[in-house]
PDB file of C-alpha atoms in Angstrom:
ATOM      1  CA  UNK A  26       0.476  -0.328   0.215  1.00 69.00           C
ATOM      2  CA  UNK A  27       1.164   3.388  -0.857  1.00 83.00           C
ATOM      3  CA  UNK A  28       1.044   6.023   1.673  1.00 89.00           C
ATOM      4  CA  UNK A  29      -1.573   8.855   1.794  1.00 90.00           C
ATOM      5  CA  UNK A  30      -0.779  12.472   2.116  1.00 90.00           C
ATOM      6  CA  UNK A  31      -3.123  14.849   2.501  1.00 90.00           C
ATOM      7  CA  UNK A  32      -2.215  18.940   2.208  1.00 89.00           C
ATOM      8  CA  UNK A  33      -4.188  20.912   4.185  1.00 89.00           C
ATOM      9  CA  UNK A  34      -3.916  24.543   5.717  1.00 90.00           C
ATOM     10  CA  UNK A  35      -5.092  24.987   9.177  1.00 90.00           C
ATOM     11  CA  UNK A  36      -5.286  27.705  11.871  1.00 89.00           C
ATOM     12  CA  UNK A  37      -3.725  26.308  15.214  1.00 92.00           C
ATOM     13  CA  UNK A  38      -5.259  27.680  17.753  1.00 92.00           C
ATOM     14  CA  UNK A  39      -4.452  27.756  21.633  1.00 93.00           C
ATOM     15  CA  UNK A  40      -6.267  29.537  24.529  1.00 90.00           C
ATOM     16  CA  UNK A  41      -5.173  31.066  27.923  1.00 93.00           C
ATOM     17  CA  UNK A  42      -8.250  30.377  29.236  1.00 89.00           C
ATOM     18  CA  UNK A  43      -7.658  27.613  31.964  1.00 88.00           C
ATOM     19  CA  UNK A  44     -10.789  27.760  34.037  1.00 85.00           C
ATOM     20  CA  UNK A  45     -12.977  24.689  32.894  1.00 80.00           C
ATOM     21  CA  UNK A  46     -16.419  25.855  31.490  1.00 82.00           C
ATOM     22  CA  UNK A  47     -17.580  23.312  29.479  1.00 82.00           C
ATOM     23  CA  UNK A  48     -18.388  20.514  32.274  1.00 88.00           C
ATOM     24  CA  UNK A  49     -19.646  18.018  30.145  1.00 91.00           C
ATOM     25  CA  UNK A  50     -16.823  17.833  28.228  1.00 92.00           C
ATOM     26  CA  UNK A  51     -14.490  17.927  31.074  1.00 91.00           C
ATOM     27  CA  UNK A  52     -16.643  15.289  32.753  1.00 93.00           C
ATOM     28  CA  UNK A  53     -15.740  13.237  29.927  1.00 93.00           C
ATOM     29  CA  UNK A  54     -11.955  13.729  29.559  1.00 93.00           C
ATOM     30  CA  UNK A  55     -12.114  12.744  33.694  1.00 94.00           C
ATOM     31  CA  UNK A  56     -14.127   9.506  32.467  1.00 94.00           C
ATOM     32  CA  UNK A  57     -11.498   8.976  29.861  1.00 94.00           C
ATOM     33  CA  UNK A  58      -8.418   8.921  32.285  1.00 95.00           C
ATOM     34  CA  UNK A  59      -9.903   6.573  34.426  1.00 95.00           C
ATOM     35  CA  UNK A  60     -11.291   4.122  31.521  1.00 94.00           C
ATOM     36  CA  UNK A  61      -7.453   3.468  29.831  1.00 96.00           C
ATOM     37  CA  UNK A  62      -7.017  -0.094  29.303  1.00 97.00           C
ATOM     38  CA  UNK A  63      -3.448  -2.212  28.687  1.00 97.00           C
ATOM     39  CA  UNK A  64      -3.516  -3.858  25.660  1.00 96.00           C
ATOM     40  CA  UNK A  65      -0.536  -6.476  27.153  1.00 95.00           C
ATOM     41  CA  UNK A  66      -2.638  -6.931  30.335  1.00 96.00           C
ATOM     42  CA  UNK A  67      -6.003  -6.876  29.287  1.00 97.00           C
ATOM     43  CA  UNK A  68      -5.738  -8.897  26.434  1.00 97.00           C
ATOM     44  CA  UNK A  69      -5.272 -12.867  26.618  1.00 97.00           C
ATOM     45  CA  UNK A  70      -3.099 -12.913  23.202  1.00 98.00           C
ATOM     46  CA  UNK A  71      -2.744 -17.025  24.295  1.00 97.00           C
ATOM     47  CA  UNK A  72      -5.785 -16.961  22.839  1.00 97.00           C
ATOM     48  CA  UNK A  73      -5.965 -19.031  19.478  1.00 95.00           C
ATOM     49  CA  UNK A  74      -7.557 -18.040  16.475  1.00 97.00           C
ATOM     50  CA  UNK A  75      -8.678 -20.974  14.342  1.00 96.00           C
ATOM     51  CA  UNK A  76      -8.815 -18.969  10.937  1.00 97.00           C
ATOM     52  CA  UNK A  77     -10.735 -20.831   7.986  1.00 95.00           C
ATOM     53  CA  UNK A  78     -12.133 -23.699  10.286  1.00 96.00           C
ATOM     54  CA  UNK A  79     -15.767 -24.888   9.845  1.00 94.00           C
ATOM     55  CA  UNK A  80     -18.282 -22.547  11.532  1.00 92.00           C
ATOM     56  CA  UNK A  81     -21.755 -23.495  13.171  1.00 89.00           C
ATOM     57  CA  UNK A  82     -24.627 -22.697  10.454  1.00 83.00           C
ATOM     58  CA  UNK A  83     -25.786 -19.174  10.239  1.00 76.00           C
ATOM     59  CA  UNK A  84     -29.312 -18.488  11.121  1.00 76.00           C
ATOM     60  CA  UNK A  85     -31.974 -19.679   8.616  1.00 77.00           C
ATOM     61  CA  UNK A  86     -32.007 -16.140   7.138  1.00 77.00           C
ATOM     62  CA  UNK A  87     -28.448 -15.992   6.234  1.00 82.00           C
ATOM     63  CA  UNK A  88     -28.046 -19.549   5.277  1.00 84.00           C
ATOM     64  CA  UNK A  89     -30.671 -18.768   2.707  1.00 86.00           C
ATOM     65  CA  UNK A  90     -29.317 -15.939   1.633  1.00 87.00           C
ATOM     66  CA  UNK A  91     -26.236 -17.893   1.246  1.00 87.00           C
ATOM     67  CA  UNK A  92     -28.044 -20.609  -0.909  1.00 90.00           C
ATOM     68  CA  UNK A  93     -28.980 -17.255  -3.202  1.00 90.00           C
ATOM     69  CA  UNK A  94     -25.568 -16.280  -3.684  1.00 91.00           C
ATOM     70  CA  UNK A  95     -23.001 -16.526  -6.158  1.00 93.00           C
ATOM     71  CA  UNK A  96     -20.861 -18.437  -3.370  1.00 93.00           C
ATOM     72  CA  UNK A  97     -23.331 -21.200  -3.199  1.00 92.00           C
ATOM     73  CA  UNK A  98     -22.323 -22.916  -6.192  1.00 92.00           C
ATOM     74  CA  UNK A  99     -19.103 -23.937  -4.462  1.00 93.00           C
ATOM     75  CA  UNK A 100     -20.678 -25.959  -1.821  1.00 92.00           C
ATOM     76  CA  UNK A 101     -21.096 -25.045   2.170  1.00 90.00           C
ATOM     77  CA  UNK A 102     -17.347 -24.587   3.155  1.00 93.00           C
ATOM     78  CA  UNK A 103     -17.453 -21.547   0.242  1.00 94.00           C
ATOM     79  CA  UNK A 104     -19.746 -19.882   2.917  1.00 93.00           C
ATOM     80  CA  UNK A 105     -17.409 -20.122   5.832  1.00 94.00           C
ATOM     81  CA  UNK A 106     -14.384 -18.899   3.965  1.00 96.00           C
ATOM     82  CA  UNK A 107     -16.566 -15.874   3.435  1.00 95.00           C
ATOM     83  CA  UNK A 108     -17.430 -15.733   7.074  1.00 94.00           C
ATOM     84  CA  UNK A 109     -13.524 -15.728   8.184  1.00 97.00           C
ATOM     85  CA  UNK A 110     -12.770 -13.599   5.241  1.00 97.00           C
ATOM     86  CA  UNK A 111     -15.233 -10.855   5.641  1.00 96.00           C
ATOM     87  CA  UNK A 112     -13.841 -10.761   9.455  1.00 96.00           C
ATOM     88  CA  UNK A 113     -10.447 -10.228   8.328  1.00 97.00           C
ATOM     89  CA  UNK A 114     -11.400  -7.598   5.810  1.00 97.00           C
ATOM     90  CA  UNK A 115     -13.467  -5.953   8.424  1.00 96.00           C
ATOM     91  CA  UNK A 116     -10.776  -6.106  11.043  1.00 97.00           C
ATOM     92  CA  UNK A 117      -8.143  -4.647   8.293  1.00 98.00           C
ATOM     93  CA  UNK A 118     -10.592  -1.634   7.591  1.00 96.00           C
ATOM     94  CA  UNK A 119     -10.725  -0.951  11.602  1.00 96.00           C
ATOM     95  CA  UNK A 120      -7.173  -0.565  11.767  1.00 97.00           C
ATOM     96  CA  UNK A 121      -7.262   1.870   8.670  1.00 97.00           C
ATOM     97  CA  UNK A 122     -10.108   3.817  10.347  1.00 96.00           C
ATOM     98  CA  UNK A 123      -8.383   3.908  13.350  1.00 97.00           C
ATOM     99  CA  UNK A 124      -5.104   5.400  12.100  1.00 96.00           C
ATOM    100  CA  UNK A 125      -7.378   8.263  10.177  1.00 96.00           C
ATOM    101  CA  UNK A 126      -9.149   8.957  13.558  1.00 96.00           C
ATOM    102  CA  UNK A 127      -5.379   9.122  15.108  1.00 97.00           C
ATOM    103  CA  UNK A 128      -4.477  11.577  12.830  1.00 97.00           C
ATOM    104  CA  UNK A 129      -7.778  13.503  12.873  1.00 96.00           C
ATOM    105  CA  UNK A 130      -7.789  13.848  16.604  1.00 97.00           C
ATOM    106  CA  UNK A 131      -4.264  15.446  16.803  1.00 96.00           C
ATOM    107  CA  UNK A 132      -5.430  17.719  14.407  1.00 96.00           C
ATOM    108  CA  UNK A 133      -8.674  18.900  16.675  1.00 97.00           C
ATOM    109  CA  UNK A 134      -5.944  19.011  19.186  1.00 96.00           C
ATOM    110  CA  UNK A 135      -4.219  22.158  17.402  1.00 96.00           C
ATOM    111  CA  UNK A 136      -7.916  23.294  16.086  1.00 96.00           C
ATOM    112  CA  UNK A 137     -10.967  23.230  18.609  1.00 95.00           C
ATOM    113  CA  UNK A 138     -11.233  26.461  20.671  1.00 92.00           C
ATOM    114  CA  UNK A 139     -11.090  25.480  23.809  1.00 93.00           C
ATOM    115  CA  UNK A 140      -9.056  23.616  26.549  1.00 94.00           C
ATOM    116  CA  UNK A 141     -11.925  20.833  27.590  1.00 94.00           C
ATOM    117  CA  UNK A 142     -11.806  19.681  23.914  1.00 95.00           C
ATOM    118  CA  UNK A 143      -8.108  20.060  23.312  1.00 96.00           C
ATOM    119  CA  UNK A 144      -7.743  17.440  26.107  1.00 95.00           C
ATOM    120  CA  UNK A 145     -10.131  15.211  25.337  1.00 95.00           C
ATOM    121  CA  UNK A 146      -8.830  15.337  21.535  1.00 97.00           C
ATOM    122  CA  UNK A 147      -5.669  14.122  23.183  1.00 97.00           C
ATOM    123  CA  UNK A 148      -6.851  11.341  24.881  1.00 97.00           C
ATOM    124  CA  UNK A 149      -8.589  10.556  22.186  1.00 97.00           C
ATOM    125  CA  UNK A 150      -5.336  10.516  20.354  1.00 97.00           C
ATOM    126  CA  UNK A 151      -3.848   8.109  22.920  1.00 97.00           C
ATOM    127  CA  UNK A 152      -7.137   5.617  22.557  1.00 97.00           C
ATOM    128  CA  UNK A 153      -6.867   5.410  18.649  1.00 97.00           C
ATOM    129  CA  UNK A 154      -3.073   4.689  19.352  1.00 97.00           C
ATOM    130  CA  UNK A 155      -3.837   1.812  21.779  1.00 98.00           C
ATOM    131  CA  UNK A 156      -6.373   0.326  18.750  1.00 98.00           C
ATOM    132  CA  UNK A 157      -3.934   0.342  16.385  1.00 98.00           C
ATOM    133  CA  UNK A 158      -1.697  -1.518  18.251  1.00 98.00           C
ATOM    134  CA  UNK A 159      -4.421  -4.038  19.178  1.00 98.00           C
ATOM    135  CA  UNK A 160      -5.598  -4.372  15.748  1.00 98.00           C
ATOM    136  CA  UNK A 161      -2.173  -4.523  14.182  1.00 98.00           C
ATOM    137  CA  UNK A 162      -1.305  -7.414  16.596  1.00 98.00           C
ATOM    138  CA  UNK A 163      -4.178  -9.423  15.829  1.00 98.00           C
ATOM    139  CA  UNK A 164      -4.039  -9.194  12.113  1.00 98.00           C
ATOM    140  CA  UNK A 165      -0.281  -9.838  11.839  1.00 97.00           C
ATOM    141  CA  UNK A 166      -0.029 -13.241  14.523  1.00 97.00           C
ATOM    142  CA  UNK A 167      -3.184 -13.999  14.210  1.00 97.00           C
ATOM    143  CA  UNK A 168      -4.598 -13.946  10.526  1.00 97.00           C
ATOM    144  CA  UNK A 169      -2.915 -15.200   7.473  1.00 96.00           C
ATOM    145  CA  UNK A 170      -3.476 -11.730   5.320  1.00 95.00           C
ATOM    146  CA  UNK A 171      -4.662  -8.283   6.014  1.00 96.00           C
ATOM    147  CA  UNK A 172      -6.572  -6.561   3.539  1.00 97.00           C
ATOM    148  CA  UNK A 173      -5.248  -2.932   2.173  1.00 96.00           C
ATOM    149  CA  UNK A 174      -7.364   0.105   2.780  1.00 97.00           C
ATOM    150  CA  UNK A 175     -10.288  -0.028   0.797  1.00 96.00           C
ATOM    151  CA  UNK A 176     -10.610   2.861  -1.935  1.00 96.00           C
ATOM    152  CA  UNK A 177     -13.463   4.415  -0.321  1.00 96.00           C
ATOM    153  CA  UNK A 178     -12.494   4.255   3.075  1.00 96.00           C
ATOM    154  CA  UNK A 179      -9.624   5.687   1.897  1.00 96.00           C
ATOM    155  CA  UNK A 180     -11.776   8.621   0.149  1.00 96.00           C
ATOM    156  CA  UNK A 181     -13.891   9.272   3.032  1.00 96.00           C
ATOM    157  CA  UNK A 182     -10.862   9.582   5.134  1.00 96.00           C
ATOM    158  CA  UNK A 183      -9.285  11.983   2.162  1.00 96.00           C
ATOM    159  CA  UNK A 184     -12.316  14.070   2.304  1.00 94.00           C
ATOM    160  CA  UNK A 185     -12.276  14.570   6.076  1.00 95.00           C
ATOM    161  CA  UNK A 186      -8.644  15.346   6.320  1.00 96.00           C
ATOM    162  CA  UNK A 187      -8.557  17.731   3.687  1.00 95.00           C
ATOM    163  CA  UNK A 188     -10.804  19.840   5.144  1.00 94.00           C
ATOM    164  CA  UNK A 189      -9.687  22.592   7.131  1.00 94.00           C
ATOM    165  CA  UNK A 190     -12.719  23.309   9.605  1.00 95.00           C
ATOM    166  CA  UNK A 191     -12.601  21.513  13.018  1.00 96.00           C
ATOM    167  CA  UNK A 192     -16.065  20.946  12.852  1.00 96.00           C
ATOM    168  CA  UNK A 193     -16.046  19.515   9.674  1.00 96.00           C
ATOM    169  CA  UNK A 194     -13.510  16.664  11.148  1.00 96.00           C
ATOM    170  CA  UNK A 195     -15.454  16.423  13.908  1.00 96.00           C
ATOM    171  CA  UNK A 196     -18.350  15.023  11.682  1.00 96.00           C
ATOM    172  CA  UNK A 197     -16.546  12.938   9.475  1.00 94.00           C
ATOM    173  CA  UNK A 198     -14.416  11.423  12.160  1.00 94.00           C
ATOM    174  CA  UNK A 199     -16.177  10.926  15.775  1.00 93.00           C
ATOM    175  CA  UNK A 200     -20.155  11.211  14.168  1.00 94.00           C
ATOM    176  CA  UNK A 201     -19.601   9.252  10.985  1.00 94.00           C
ATOM    177  CA  UNK A 202     -16.435   6.886  11.305  1.00 93.00           C
ATOM    178  CA  UNK A 203     -16.401   5.924  14.824  1.00 93.00           C
ATOM    179  CA  UNK A 204     -20.114   6.001  15.158  1.00 94.00           C
ATOM    180  CA  UNK A 205     -19.961   3.274  12.303  1.00 93.00           C
ATOM    181  CA  UNK A 206     -17.692   1.298  14.275  1.00 92.00           C
ATOM    182  CA  UNK A 207     -18.762   1.262  17.368  1.00 91.00           C
ATOM    183  CA  UNK A 208     -21.925  -0.218  15.653  1.00 91.00           C
ATOM    184  CA  UNK A 209     -19.991  -3.080  14.263  1.00 91.00           C
ATOM    185  CA  UNK A 210     -18.142  -3.624  17.466  1.00 91.00           C
ATOM    186  CA  UNK A 211     -21.743  -4.104  19.052  1.00 89.00           C
ATOM    187  CA  UNK A 212     -22.610  -6.756  16.703  1.00 88.00           C
ATOM    188  CA  UNK A 213     -19.350  -8.886  17.154  1.00 87.00           C
ATOM    189  CA  UNK A 214     -20.972 -11.606  19.142  1.00 83.00           C
ATOM    190  CA  UNK A 215     -22.540 -12.284  15.911  1.00 85.00           C
ATOM    191  CA  UNK A 216     -20.346 -11.341  13.266  1.00 88.00           C
ATOM    192  CA  UNK A 217     -16.939 -12.568  14.520  1.00 94.00           C
ATOM    193  CA  UNK A 218     -15.940 -15.897  15.200  1.00 94.00           C
ATOM    194  CA  UNK A 219     -13.213 -16.027  17.822  1.00 96.00           C
ATOM    195  CA  UNK A 220     -13.041 -14.972  21.293  1.00 96.00           C
ATOM    196  CA  UNK A 221      -9.737 -12.849  21.094  1.00 97.00           C
ATOM    197  CA  UNK A 222     -11.265 -10.689  18.593  1.00 97.00           C
ATOM    198  CA  UNK A 223     -14.629 -10.403  20.298  1.00 96.00           C
ATOM    199  CA  UNK A 224     -12.635  -9.332  23.155  1.00 97.00           C
ATOM    200  CA  UNK A 225     -10.329  -6.811  21.661  1.00 97.00           C
ATOM    201  CA  UNK A 226     -13.728  -4.950  20.111  1.00 96.00           C
ATOM    202  CA  UNK A 227     -15.746  -5.044  23.421  1.00 96.00           C
ATOM    203  CA  UNK A 228     -12.445  -2.957  25.199  1.00 97.00           C
ATOM    204  CA  UNK A 229     -12.725  -0.742  21.908  1.00 97.00           C
ATOM    205  CA  UNK A 230     -16.073  -0.084  22.022  1.00 95.00           C
ATOM    206  CA  UNK A 231     -15.709   1.888  25.052  1.00 95.00           C
ATOM    207  CA  UNK A 232     -13.799   3.717  23.964  1.00 96.00           C
ATOM    208  CA  UNK A 233     -15.708   4.954  20.733  1.00 95.00           C
ATOM    209  CA  UNK A 234     -18.503   5.587  22.538  1.00 95.00           C
ATOM    210  CA  UNK A 235     -16.522   8.265  24.243  1.00 95.00           C
ATOM    211  CA  UNK A 236     -15.101   9.585  20.951  1.00 96.00           C
ATOM    212  CA  UNK A 237     -18.980   9.676  19.592  1.00 96.00           C
ATOM    213  CA  UNK A 238     -20.449  11.530  22.714  1.00 96.00           C
ATOM    214  CA  UNK A 239     -17.331  14.121  22.501  1.00 96.00           C
ATOM    215  CA  UNK A 240     -18.271  14.759  18.756  1.00 96.00           C
ATOM    216  CA  UNK A 241     -21.835  15.002  19.862  1.00 96.00           C
ATOM    217  CA  UNK A 242     -21.160  17.512  22.962  1.00 95.00           C
ATOM    218  CA  UNK A 243     -18.935  19.432  20.568  1.00 94.00           C
ATOM    219  CA  UNK A 244     -21.201  20.336  17.732  1.00 96.00           C
ATOM    220  CA  UNK A 245     -24.680  20.073  19.166  1.00 93.00           C
ATOM    221  CA  UNK A 246     -24.672  23.613  20.283  1.00 90.00           C
ATOM    222  CA  UNK A 247     -22.611  25.371  17.455  1.00 93.00           C
ATOM    223  CA  UNK A 248     -25.163  23.395  14.827  1.00 95.00           C
ATOM    224  CA  UNK A 249     -27.943  25.301  16.426  1.00 93.00           C
ATOM    225  CA  UNK A 250     -26.473  28.627  14.410  1.00 92.00           C
ATOM    226  CA  UNK A 251     -25.658  26.998  11.261  1.00 94.00           C
ATOM    227  CA  UNK A 252     -26.973  29.296   8.212  1.00 95.00           C
ATOM    228  CA  UNK A 253     -28.947  27.554   4.941  1.00 96.00           C
ATOM    229  CA  UNK A 254     -25.247  27.633   3.544  1.00 96.00           C
ATOM    230  CA  UNK A 255     -23.278  25.570   6.161  1.00 96.00           C
ATOM    231  CA  UNK A 256     -25.721  23.644   6.786  1.00 96.00           C
ATOM    232  CA  UNK A 257     -25.830  22.429   2.964  1.00 97.00           C
ATOM    233  CA  UNK A 258     -22.426  22.334   3.242  1.00 95.00           C
ATOM    234  CA  UNK A 259     -22.354  19.281   6.208  1.00 96.00           C
ATOM    235  CA  UNK A 260     -25.321  17.417   4.413  1.00 97.00           C
ATOM    236  CA  UNK A 261     -23.427  17.341   0.950  1.00 96.00           C
ATOM    237  CA  UNK A 262     -20.563  15.911   3.379  1.00 95.00           C
ATOM    238  CA  UNK A 263     -22.944  13.363   5.297  1.00 96.00           C
ATOM    239  CA  UNK A 264     -24.131  12.480   1.769  1.00 97.00           C
ATOM    240  CA  UNK A 265     -20.670  11.737   0.417  1.00 96.00           C
ATOM    241  CA  UNK A 266     -19.809   9.565   3.466  1.00 95.00           C
ATOM    242  CA  UNK A 267     -22.432   7.772   3.454  1.00 96.00           C
ATOM    243  CA  UNK A 268     -22.419   6.890  -0.151  1.00 97.00           C
ATOM    244  CA  UNK A 269     -18.512   6.049   0.482  1.00 96.00           C
ATOM    245  CA  UNK A 270     -19.721   3.914   3.354  1.00 94.00           C
ATOM    246  CA  UNK A 271     -22.050   1.836   1.309  1.00 95.00           C
ATOM    247  CA  UNK A 272     -19.397   1.364  -1.495  1.00 96.00           C
ATOM    248  CA  UNK A 273     -17.491  -0.116   0.903  1.00 95.00           C
ATOM    249  CA  UNK A 274     -19.829  -2.385   2.529  1.00 95.00           C
ATOM    250  CA  UNK A 275     -20.052  -4.045  -1.030  1.00 96.00           C
ATOM    251  CA  UNK A 276     -17.151  -5.959  -0.505  1.00 97.00           C
ATOM    252  CA  UNK A 277     -15.111  -5.540  -3.398  1.00 97.00           C
ATOM    253  CA  UNK A 278     -11.751  -6.803  -1.656  1.00 97.00           C
ATOM    254  CA  UNK A 279     -13.377  -9.553  -0.583  1.00 97.00           C
ATOM    255  CA  UNK A 280     -15.181 -11.235  -3.408  1.00 97.00           C
ATOM    256  CA  UNK A 281     -11.703 -10.951  -5.457  1.00 97.00           C
ATOM    257  CA  UNK A 282      -9.902 -12.442  -2.572  1.00 97.00           C
ATOM    258  CA  UNK A 283     -12.429 -15.339  -2.541  1.00 97.00           C
ATOM    259  CA  UNK A 284     -12.026 -15.188  -6.547  1.00 96.00           C
ATOM    260  CA  UNK A 285     -15.520 -14.466  -7.020  1.00 96.00           C
ATOM    261  CA  UNK A 286     -16.403 -12.181  -9.843  1.00 96.00           C
ATOM    262  CA  UNK A 287     -16.445  -9.206  -8.686  1.00 96.00           C
ATOM    263  CA  UNK A 288     -19.785  -7.803 -10.210  1.00 97.00           C
ATOM    264  CA  UNK A 289     -21.594 -10.705  -9.172  1.00 96.00           C
ATOM    265  CA  UNK A 290     -20.424 -10.424  -5.712  1.00 96.00           C
ATOM    266  CA  UNK A 291     -21.277  -6.506  -5.871  1.00 96.00           C
ATOM    267  CA  UNK A 292     -24.778  -7.355  -6.977  1.00 96.00           C
ATOM    268  CA  UNK A 293     -25.617  -9.863  -4.279  1.00 95.00           C
ATOM    269  CA  UNK A 294     -23.732  -7.278  -1.577  1.00 95.00           C
ATOM    270  CA  UNK A 295     -25.932  -4.572  -3.094  1.00 96.00           C
ATOM    271  CA  UNK A 296     -29.492  -6.708  -3.721  1.00 95.00           C
ATOM    272  CA  UNK A 297     -29.472  -9.012  -0.664  1.00 94.00           C
ATOM    273  CA  UNK A 298     -31.640  -8.276   2.193  1.00 92.00           C
ATOM    274  CA  UNK A 299     -29.259 -10.025   4.449  1.00 91.00           C
ATOM    275  CA  UNK A 300     -26.414  -7.463   3.170  1.00 92.00           C
ATOM    276  CA  UNK A 301     -29.274  -4.525   3.405  1.00 95.00           C
ATOM    277  CA  UNK A 302     -30.202  -5.106   6.950  1.00 93.00           C
ATOM    278  CA  UNK A 303     -26.857  -5.342   7.671  1.00 92.00           C
ATOM    279  CA  UNK A 304     -25.703  -1.703   6.372  1.00 94.00           C
ATOM    280  CA  UNK A 305     -29.060  -0.272   8.193  1.00 95.00           C
ATOM    281  CA  UNK A 306     -27.664  -2.039  11.472  1.00 93.00           C
ATOM    282  CA  UNK A 307     -24.160  -0.435  11.575  1.00 92.00           C
ATOM    283  CA  UNK A 308     -25.275   3.179  10.535  1.00 94.00           C
ATOM    284  CA  UNK A 309     -28.097   2.948  13.027  1.00 93.00           C
ATOM    285  CA  UNK A 310     -25.527   4.674  15.716  1.00 93.00           C
ATOM    286  CA  UNK A 311     -24.509   7.192  12.387  1.00 95.00           C
ATOM    287  CA  UNK A 312     -28.017   8.233  12.352  1.00 96.00           C
ATOM    288  CA  UNK A 313     -28.778   8.513  15.985  1.00 95.00           C
ATOM    289  CA  UNK A 314     -25.205  11.026  16.298  1.00 95.00           C
ATOM    290  CA  UNK A 315     -26.507  13.522  13.460  1.00 96.00           C
ATOM    291  CA  UNK A 316     -29.608  13.418  15.216  1.00 96.00           C
ATOM    292  CA  UNK A 317     -28.434  14.649  18.236  1.00 96.00           C
ATOM    293  CA  UNK A 318     -26.445  17.370  16.057  1.00 96.00           C
ATOM    294  CA  UNK A 319     -29.082  18.423  13.962  1.00 96.00           C
ATOM    295  CA  UNK A 320     -27.844  16.844  10.896  1.00 97.00           C
ATOM    296  CA  UNK A 321     -31.052  14.599  10.318  1.00 96.00           C
ATOM    297  CA  UNK A 322     -32.397  16.814   7.916  1.00 96.00           C
ATOM    298  CA  UNK A 323     -35.353  15.714   5.022  1.00 95.00           C
ATOM    299  CA  UNK A 324     -32.785  16.249   2.638  1.00 96.00           C
ATOM    300  CA  UNK A 325     -30.333  14.031   4.478  1.00 96.00           C
ATOM    301  CA  UNK A 326     -33.013  11.498   5.406  1.00 96.00           C
ATOM    302  CA  UNK A 327     -34.050  10.985   1.507  1.00 95.00           C
ATOM    303  CA  UNK A 328     -30.379  10.534   0.491  1.00 96.00           C
ATOM    304  CA  UNK A 329     -29.754   7.964   3.247  1.00 96.00           C
ATOM    305  CA  UNK A 330     -33.042   6.137   2.434  1.00 95.00           C
ATOM    306  CA  UNK A 331     -31.816   6.389  -1.718  1.00 96.00           C
ATOM    307  CA  UNK A 332     -28.768   4.885  -0.238  1.00 96.00           C
ATOM    308  CA  UNK A 333     -30.612   1.740   1.341  1.00 95.00           C
ATOM    309  CA  UNK A 334     -28.919   3.111   5.187  1.00 95.00           C
ATOM    310  CA  UNK A 335     -32.095   3.793   5.948  1.00 93.00           C
ATOM    311  CA  UNK A 336     -34.997   1.588   6.477  1.00 87.00           C
ATOM    312  CA  UNK A 337     -38.315   2.962   5.240  1.00 77.00           C
ATOM    313  CA  UNK A 338     -40.231   3.306   9.414  1.00 68.00           C
ATOM    314  CA  UNK A 339     -36.997   5.769   9.676  1.00 63.00           C
ATOM    315  CA  UNK A 340     -37.665   8.231   7.024  1.00 61.00           C
ATOM    316  CA  UNK A 341     -40.122  10.587   8.589  1.00 62.00           C
ATOM    317  CA  UNK A 342     -39.214  12.678  11.834  1.00 58.00           C
TER     318      UNK A 342
END
């Protein structure tokens, strides 16, 4: 993989106001300092990962989906191979996303206007470094091969990091990338197949919940006073990010590794009721966070529905 370089001028802001006045942000920072965990002491790295081993049957719903997929003609073991590769792909994308979040958190330390938010961003950067450590070690030591960053995730990170406005970075990372990851982590018991990765994502999810809360607290007051032009800018970012997210979960790289024709695999991922429902489920935390800061506008709802990321019953306010 080649490195990603994003050049953007930013305004570094320092404040000489040291008396806390954003009490909820300060409380979040204090909670984060008490909730730090140790990748060596809190994760049992001796747990074996039987990558590629036969897996128990999925639900009847999932098995019916398999029967209608381009994997079916290659037999039941191919479904297990797909499930293991999906896990490897997801953990790989978590790793790449965490590096993006690390860089974004460091950017926020420079650019947010108040000291409480700078402190929260700094401790988030420490969290992200720890997440990179555990995901990289899991992929390196426990799986046969990681996946490169998906083109759509790289495009999303480029879009977010290329923006000099701190609130746009916050929307892109805390409200979109982090909330999406948190939803995926919450589904780990159903989607992942070994106890080690389930333990890792349980620990990481606790941190991500704080990061999403930090994003909401940073934006909810600010976004009450957006002009119509400013709101349109942020709607555009949300919809572009949603489109890239949907594309990412068409799993192009997984089909390639399984030697499934990419077009057939993408068609299945785009139209399968099971895959659509999964994308909607992992997008729910994003929708909740956006609603908290006033970004679930009619335009955004319509756009998410068109992308199959919003169930019909959620299209109304």
